PDB file of C-alpha atoms and ligand atoms in Angstrom:
ATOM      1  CA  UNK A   1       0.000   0.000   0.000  1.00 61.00           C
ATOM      2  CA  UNK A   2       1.834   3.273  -1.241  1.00 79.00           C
ATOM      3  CA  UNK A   3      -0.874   5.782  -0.223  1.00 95.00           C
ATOM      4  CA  UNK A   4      -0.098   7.018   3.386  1.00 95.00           C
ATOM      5  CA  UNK A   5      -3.387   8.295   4.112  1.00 96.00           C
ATOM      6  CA  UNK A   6      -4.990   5.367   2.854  1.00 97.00           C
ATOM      7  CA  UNK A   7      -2.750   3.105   4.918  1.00 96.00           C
ATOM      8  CA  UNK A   8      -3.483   5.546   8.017  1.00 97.00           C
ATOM      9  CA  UNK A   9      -6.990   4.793   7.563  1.00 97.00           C
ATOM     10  CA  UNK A  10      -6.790   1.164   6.799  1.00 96.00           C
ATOM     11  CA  UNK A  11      -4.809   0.646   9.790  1.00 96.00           C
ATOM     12  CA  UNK A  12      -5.800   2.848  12.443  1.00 97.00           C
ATOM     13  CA  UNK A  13      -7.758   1.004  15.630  1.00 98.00           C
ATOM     14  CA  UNK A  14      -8.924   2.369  18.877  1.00 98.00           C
ATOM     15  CA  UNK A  15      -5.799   2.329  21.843  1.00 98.00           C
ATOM     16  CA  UNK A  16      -6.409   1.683  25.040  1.00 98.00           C
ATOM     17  CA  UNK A  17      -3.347   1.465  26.695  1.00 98.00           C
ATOM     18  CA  UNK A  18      -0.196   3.387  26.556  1.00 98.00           C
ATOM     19  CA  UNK A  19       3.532   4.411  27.189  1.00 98.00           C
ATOM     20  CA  UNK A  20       4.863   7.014  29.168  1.00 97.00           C
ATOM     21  CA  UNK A  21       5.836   9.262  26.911  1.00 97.00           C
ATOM     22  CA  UNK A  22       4.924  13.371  26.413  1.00 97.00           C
ATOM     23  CA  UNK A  23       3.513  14.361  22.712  1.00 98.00           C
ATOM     24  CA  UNK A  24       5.244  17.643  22.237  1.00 98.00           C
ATOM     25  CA  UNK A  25       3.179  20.519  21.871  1.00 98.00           C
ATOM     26  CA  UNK A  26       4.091  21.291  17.702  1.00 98.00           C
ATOM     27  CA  UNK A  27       2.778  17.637  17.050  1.00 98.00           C
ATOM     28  CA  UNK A  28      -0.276  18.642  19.026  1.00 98.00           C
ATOM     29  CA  UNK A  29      -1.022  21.718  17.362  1.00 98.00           C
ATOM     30  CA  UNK A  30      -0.184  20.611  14.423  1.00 98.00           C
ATOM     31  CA  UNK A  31      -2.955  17.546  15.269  1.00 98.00           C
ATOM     32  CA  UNK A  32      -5.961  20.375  16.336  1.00 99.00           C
ATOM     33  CA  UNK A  33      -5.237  22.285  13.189  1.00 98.00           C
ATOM     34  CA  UNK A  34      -6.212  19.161  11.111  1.00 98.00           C
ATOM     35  CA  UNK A  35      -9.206  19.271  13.495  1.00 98.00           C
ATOM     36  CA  UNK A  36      -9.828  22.750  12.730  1.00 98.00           C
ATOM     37  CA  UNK A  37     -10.137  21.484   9.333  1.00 98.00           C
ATOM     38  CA  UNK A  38     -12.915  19.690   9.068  1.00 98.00           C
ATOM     39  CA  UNK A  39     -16.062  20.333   7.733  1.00 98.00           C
ATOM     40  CA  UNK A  40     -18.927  21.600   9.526  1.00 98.00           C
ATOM     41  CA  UNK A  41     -22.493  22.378   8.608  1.00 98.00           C
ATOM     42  CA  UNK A  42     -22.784  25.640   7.296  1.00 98.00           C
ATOM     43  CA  UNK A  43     -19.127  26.283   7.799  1.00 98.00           C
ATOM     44  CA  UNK A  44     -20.236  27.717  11.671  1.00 98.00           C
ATOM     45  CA  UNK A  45     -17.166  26.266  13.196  1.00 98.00           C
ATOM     46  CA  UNK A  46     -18.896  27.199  16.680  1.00 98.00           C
ATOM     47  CA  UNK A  47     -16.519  24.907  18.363  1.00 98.00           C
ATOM     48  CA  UNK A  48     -13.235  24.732  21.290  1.00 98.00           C
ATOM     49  CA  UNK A  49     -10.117  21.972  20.825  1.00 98.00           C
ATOM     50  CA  UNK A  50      -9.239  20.909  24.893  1.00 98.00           C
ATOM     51  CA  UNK A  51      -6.105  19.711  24.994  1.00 98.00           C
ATOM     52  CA  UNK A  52      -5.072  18.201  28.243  1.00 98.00           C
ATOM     53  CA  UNK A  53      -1.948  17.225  29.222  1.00 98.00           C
ATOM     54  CA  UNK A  54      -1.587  18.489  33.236  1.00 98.00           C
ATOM     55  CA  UNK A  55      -1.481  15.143  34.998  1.00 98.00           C
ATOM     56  CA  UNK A  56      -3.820  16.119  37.438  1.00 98.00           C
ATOM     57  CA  UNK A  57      -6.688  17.239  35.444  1.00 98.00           C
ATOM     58  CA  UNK A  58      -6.733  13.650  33.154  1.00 98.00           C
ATOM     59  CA  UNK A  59      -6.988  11.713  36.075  1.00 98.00           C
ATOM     60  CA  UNK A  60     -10.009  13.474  37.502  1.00 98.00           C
ATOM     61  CA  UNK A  61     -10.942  12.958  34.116  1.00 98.00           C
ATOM     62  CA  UNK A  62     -10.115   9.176  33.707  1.00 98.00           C
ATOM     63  CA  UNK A  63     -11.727   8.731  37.504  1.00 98.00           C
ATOM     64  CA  UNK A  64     -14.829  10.615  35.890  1.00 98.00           C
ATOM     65  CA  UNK A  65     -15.312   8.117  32.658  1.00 98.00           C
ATOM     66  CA  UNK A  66     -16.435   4.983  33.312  1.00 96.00           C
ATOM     67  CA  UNK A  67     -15.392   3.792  29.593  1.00 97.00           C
ATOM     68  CA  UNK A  68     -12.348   6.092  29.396  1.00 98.00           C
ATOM     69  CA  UNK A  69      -9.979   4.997  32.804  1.00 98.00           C
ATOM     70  CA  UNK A  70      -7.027   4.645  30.560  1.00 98.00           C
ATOM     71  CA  UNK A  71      -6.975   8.153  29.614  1.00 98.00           C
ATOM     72  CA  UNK A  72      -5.156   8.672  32.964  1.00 97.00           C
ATOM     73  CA  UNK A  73      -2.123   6.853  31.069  1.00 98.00           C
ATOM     74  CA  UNK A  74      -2.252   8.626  27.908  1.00 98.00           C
ATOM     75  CA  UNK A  75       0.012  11.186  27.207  1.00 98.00           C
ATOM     76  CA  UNK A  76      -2.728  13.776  25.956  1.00 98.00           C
ATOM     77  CA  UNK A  77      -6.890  14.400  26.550  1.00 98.00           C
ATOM     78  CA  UNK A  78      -9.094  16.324  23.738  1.00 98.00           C
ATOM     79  CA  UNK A  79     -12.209  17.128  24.344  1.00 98.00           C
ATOM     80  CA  UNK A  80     -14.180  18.331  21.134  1.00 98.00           C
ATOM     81  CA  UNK A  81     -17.074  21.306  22.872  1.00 98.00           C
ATOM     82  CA  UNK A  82     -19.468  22.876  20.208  1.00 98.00           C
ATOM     83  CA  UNK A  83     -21.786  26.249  20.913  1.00 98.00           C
ATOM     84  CA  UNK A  84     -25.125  24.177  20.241  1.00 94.00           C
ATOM     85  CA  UNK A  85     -26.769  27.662  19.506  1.00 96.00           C
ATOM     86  CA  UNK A  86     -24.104  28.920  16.649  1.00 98.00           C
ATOM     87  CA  UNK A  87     -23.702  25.541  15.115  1.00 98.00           C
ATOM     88  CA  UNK A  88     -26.244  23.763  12.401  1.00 98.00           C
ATOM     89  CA  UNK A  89     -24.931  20.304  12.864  1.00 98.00           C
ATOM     90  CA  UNK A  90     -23.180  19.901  16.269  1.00 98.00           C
ATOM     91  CA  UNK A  91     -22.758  16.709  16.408  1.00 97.00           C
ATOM     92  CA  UNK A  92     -22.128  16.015  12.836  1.00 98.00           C
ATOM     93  CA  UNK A  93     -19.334  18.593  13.301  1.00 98.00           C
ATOM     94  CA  UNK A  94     -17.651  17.034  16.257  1.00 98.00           C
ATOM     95  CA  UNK A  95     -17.434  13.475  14.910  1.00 98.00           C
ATOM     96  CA  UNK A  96     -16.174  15.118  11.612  1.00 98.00           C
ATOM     97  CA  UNK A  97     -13.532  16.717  13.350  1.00 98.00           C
ATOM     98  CA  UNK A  98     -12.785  13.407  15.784  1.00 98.00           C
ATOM     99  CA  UNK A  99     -11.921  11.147  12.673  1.00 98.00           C
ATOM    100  CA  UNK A 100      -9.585  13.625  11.536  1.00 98.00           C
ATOM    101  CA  UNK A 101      -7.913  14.243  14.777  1.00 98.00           C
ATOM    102  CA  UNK A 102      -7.326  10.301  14.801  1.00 98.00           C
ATOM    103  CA  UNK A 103      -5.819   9.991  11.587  1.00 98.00           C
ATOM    104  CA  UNK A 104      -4.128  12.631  11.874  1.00 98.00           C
ATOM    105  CA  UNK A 105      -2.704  11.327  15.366  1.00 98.00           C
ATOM    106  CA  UNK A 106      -1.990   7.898  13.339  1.00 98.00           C
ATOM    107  CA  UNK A 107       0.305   9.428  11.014  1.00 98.00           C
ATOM    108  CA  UNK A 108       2.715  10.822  14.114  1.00 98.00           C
ATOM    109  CA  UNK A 109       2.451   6.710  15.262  1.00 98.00           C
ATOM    110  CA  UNK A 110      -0.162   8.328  18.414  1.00 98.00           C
ATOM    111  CA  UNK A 111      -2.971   6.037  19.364  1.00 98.00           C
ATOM    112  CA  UNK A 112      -6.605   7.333  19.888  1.00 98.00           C
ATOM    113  CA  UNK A 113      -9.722   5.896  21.191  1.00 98.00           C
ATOM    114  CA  UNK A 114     -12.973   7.572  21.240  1.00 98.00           C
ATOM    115  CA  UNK A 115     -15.023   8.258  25.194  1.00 98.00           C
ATOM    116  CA  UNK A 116     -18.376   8.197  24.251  1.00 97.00           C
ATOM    117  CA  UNK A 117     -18.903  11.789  26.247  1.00 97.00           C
ATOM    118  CA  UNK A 118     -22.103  13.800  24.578  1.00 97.00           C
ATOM    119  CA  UNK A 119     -24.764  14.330  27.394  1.00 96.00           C
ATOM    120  CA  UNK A 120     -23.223  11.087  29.412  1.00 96.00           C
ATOM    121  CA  UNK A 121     -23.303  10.743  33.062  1.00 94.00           C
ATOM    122  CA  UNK A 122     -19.304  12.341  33.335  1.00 97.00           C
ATOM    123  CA  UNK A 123     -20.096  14.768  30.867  1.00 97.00           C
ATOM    124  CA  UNK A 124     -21.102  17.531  33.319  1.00 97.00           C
ATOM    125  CA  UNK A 125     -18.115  16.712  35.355  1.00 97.00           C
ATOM    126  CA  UNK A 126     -16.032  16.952  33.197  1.00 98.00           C
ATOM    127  CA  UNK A 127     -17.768  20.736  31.377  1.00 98.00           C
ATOM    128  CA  UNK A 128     -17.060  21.643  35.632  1.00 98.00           C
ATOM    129  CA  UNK A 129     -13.204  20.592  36.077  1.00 98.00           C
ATOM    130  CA  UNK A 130     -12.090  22.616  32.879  1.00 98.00           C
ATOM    131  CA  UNK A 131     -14.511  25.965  33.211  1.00 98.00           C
ATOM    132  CA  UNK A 132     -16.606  25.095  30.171  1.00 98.00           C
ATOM    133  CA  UNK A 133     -18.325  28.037  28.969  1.00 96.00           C
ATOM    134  CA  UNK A 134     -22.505  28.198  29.743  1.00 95.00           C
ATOM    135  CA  UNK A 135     -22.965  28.053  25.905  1.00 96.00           C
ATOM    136  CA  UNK A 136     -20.955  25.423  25.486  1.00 97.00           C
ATOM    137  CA  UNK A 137     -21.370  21.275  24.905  1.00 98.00           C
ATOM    138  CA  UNK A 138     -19.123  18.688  25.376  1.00 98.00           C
ATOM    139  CA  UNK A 139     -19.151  16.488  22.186  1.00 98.00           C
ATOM    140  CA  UNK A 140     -16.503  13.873  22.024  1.00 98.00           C
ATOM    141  CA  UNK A 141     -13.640  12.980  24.543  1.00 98.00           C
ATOM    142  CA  UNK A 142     -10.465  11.252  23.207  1.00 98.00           C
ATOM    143  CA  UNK A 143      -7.631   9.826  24.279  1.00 98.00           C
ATOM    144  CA  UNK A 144      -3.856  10.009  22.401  1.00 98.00           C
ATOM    145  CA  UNK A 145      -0.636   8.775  23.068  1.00 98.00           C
ATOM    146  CA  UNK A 146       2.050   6.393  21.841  1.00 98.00           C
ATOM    147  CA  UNK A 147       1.593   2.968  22.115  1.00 98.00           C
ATOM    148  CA  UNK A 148       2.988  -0.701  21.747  1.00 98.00           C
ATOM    149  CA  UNK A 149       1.936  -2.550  18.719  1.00 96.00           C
ATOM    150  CA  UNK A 150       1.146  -5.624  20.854  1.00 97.00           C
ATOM    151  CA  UNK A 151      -1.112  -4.012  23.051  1.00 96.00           C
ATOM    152  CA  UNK A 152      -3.392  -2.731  20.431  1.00 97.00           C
ATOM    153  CA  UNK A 153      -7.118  -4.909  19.902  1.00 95.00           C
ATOM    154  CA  UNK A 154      -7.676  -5.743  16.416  1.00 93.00           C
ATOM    155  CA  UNK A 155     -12.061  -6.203  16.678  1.00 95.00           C
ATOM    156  CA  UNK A 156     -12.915  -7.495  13.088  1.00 96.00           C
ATOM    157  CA  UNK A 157     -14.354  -5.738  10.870  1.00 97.00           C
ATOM    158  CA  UNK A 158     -17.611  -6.469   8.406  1.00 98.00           C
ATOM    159  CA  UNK A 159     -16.086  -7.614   4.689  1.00 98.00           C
ATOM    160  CA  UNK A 160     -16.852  -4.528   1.893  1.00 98.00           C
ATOM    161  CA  UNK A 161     -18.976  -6.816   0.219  1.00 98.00           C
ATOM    162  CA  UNK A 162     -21.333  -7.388   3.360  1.00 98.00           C
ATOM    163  CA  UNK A 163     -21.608  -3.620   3.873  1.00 98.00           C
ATOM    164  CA  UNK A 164     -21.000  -1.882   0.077  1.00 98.00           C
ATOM    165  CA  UNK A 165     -24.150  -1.426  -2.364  1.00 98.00           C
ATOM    166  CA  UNK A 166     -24.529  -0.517  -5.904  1.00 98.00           C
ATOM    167  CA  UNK A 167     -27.139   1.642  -7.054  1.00 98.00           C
ATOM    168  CA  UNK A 168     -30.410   0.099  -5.368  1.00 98.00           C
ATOM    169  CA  UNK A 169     -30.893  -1.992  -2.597  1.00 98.00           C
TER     170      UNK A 169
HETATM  171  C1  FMN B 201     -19.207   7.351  19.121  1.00 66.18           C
HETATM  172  C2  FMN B 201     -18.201   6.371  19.678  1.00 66.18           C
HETATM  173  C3  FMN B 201     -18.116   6.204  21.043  1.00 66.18           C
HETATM  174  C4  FMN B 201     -17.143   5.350  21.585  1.00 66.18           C
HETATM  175  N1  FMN B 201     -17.022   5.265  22.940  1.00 66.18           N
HETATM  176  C5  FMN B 201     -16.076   4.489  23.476  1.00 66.18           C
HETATM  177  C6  FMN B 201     -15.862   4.483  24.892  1.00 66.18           C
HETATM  178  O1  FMN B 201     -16.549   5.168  25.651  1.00 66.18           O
HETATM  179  N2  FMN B 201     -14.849   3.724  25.380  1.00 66.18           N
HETATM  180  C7  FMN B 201     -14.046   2.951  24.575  1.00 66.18           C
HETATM  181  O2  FMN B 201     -13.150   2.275  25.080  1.00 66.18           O
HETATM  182  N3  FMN B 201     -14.218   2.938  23.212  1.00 66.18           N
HETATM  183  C8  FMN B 201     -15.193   3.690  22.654  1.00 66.18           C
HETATM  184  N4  FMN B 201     -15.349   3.754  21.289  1.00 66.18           N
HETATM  185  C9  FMN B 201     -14.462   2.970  20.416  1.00 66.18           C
HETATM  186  C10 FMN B 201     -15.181   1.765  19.825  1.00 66.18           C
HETATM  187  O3  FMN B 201     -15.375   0.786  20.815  1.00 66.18           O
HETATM  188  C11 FMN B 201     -14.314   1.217  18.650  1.00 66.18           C
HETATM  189  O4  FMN B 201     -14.204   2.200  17.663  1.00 66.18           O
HETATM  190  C12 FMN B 201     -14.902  -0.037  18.025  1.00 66.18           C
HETATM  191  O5  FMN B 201     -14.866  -1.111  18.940  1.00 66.18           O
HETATM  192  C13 FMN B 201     -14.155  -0.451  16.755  1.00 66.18           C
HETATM  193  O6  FMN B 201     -12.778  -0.625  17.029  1.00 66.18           O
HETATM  194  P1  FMN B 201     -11.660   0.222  16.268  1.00 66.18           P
HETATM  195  O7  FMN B 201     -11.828   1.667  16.659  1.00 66.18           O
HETATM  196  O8  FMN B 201     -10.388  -0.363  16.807  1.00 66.18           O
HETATM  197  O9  FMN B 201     -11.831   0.018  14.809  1.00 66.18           O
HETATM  198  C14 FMN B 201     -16.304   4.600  20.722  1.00 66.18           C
HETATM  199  C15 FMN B 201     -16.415   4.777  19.336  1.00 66.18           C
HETATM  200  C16 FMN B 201     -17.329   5.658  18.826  1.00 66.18           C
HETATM  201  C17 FMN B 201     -17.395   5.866  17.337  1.00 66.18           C
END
């Protein structure tokens, strides 16, 4: 496979556990401007990029997220927050700008996985701990960090020809 984006794609799976090492802040930036990106209904871009990587704050985090404890170990938190009022297509927006954050983060070798975290039980938490603005909605959580191959799950996946149609049903 020759394409790197393709490969990216083809190749990325959800991390759940990772090694203690710091993402520097260029390869972070350079991660939330792919996230910046994205496309968004009506171009509104009503949204905020969280990154979180003060110890402290990710494992009030991780302790909040029932499905997310391991974001304690990763080296960064994003949290994706959208102004439900500006934007058309909040959530639409978020998720848009979620896969591109983790291919992006796949292409620097960073793991991802995805904290289901839009009006969940540790979602008000969470919109607490960081000072979320009134106006404001938190839309996806993530985790990113490096990782060891061997640790990563490989769930299968459907075959294209049990999920692709042509023309009609
Ligand atoms: C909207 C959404 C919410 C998810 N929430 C969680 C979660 O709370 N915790 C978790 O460990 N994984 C979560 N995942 C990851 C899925 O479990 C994972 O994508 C799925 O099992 C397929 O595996 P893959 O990402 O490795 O292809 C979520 C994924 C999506 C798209």
């Amino acid at each position: 496979m020759s394409n790197k984006t393709i490969k990216n794609i083809k190749e990325r799976r959800s991390v759940r556990k990772y090694i203690d090492k710091n993402i520097s802040g260029e390869i972070l930036e350079e991660i939330i401007d792919c996230a910046r990106l994205a496309p968004t209904g009506n171009n509104r871009q009503a949204w905020s990029f969280l990154v979180i990587t003060d110890a402290e704050i990710k494992s009030k985090i991780a302790s909040y997220a029932r499905y997310g404890k391991f974001i304690e170990e990763a080296g960064a938190c994003i949290a994706i927050f959208v102004n439900q009022n500006k934007a058309t297509t909040p959530l639409q927006d978020a998720s848009a700008a979620t896969e591109n954050i983790m291919i992006a983060a796949k292409s620097y070798d960073l793991g991802t996985c995805w904290i289901n975290s839009y009006q969940k039980e540790h979602s008000k938490k969470i919109k607490d701990l960081v000072n979320c603005p009134q106006d404001m909605e938190l839309m996806t959580l993530m985790s990113i960090g490096y990782y060891q191959e061997e640790d990563v799950n490989m769930p299968s996946k459907k075959n294209l020809s049990e999920v692709m149609v042509w023309d009609k049903f």
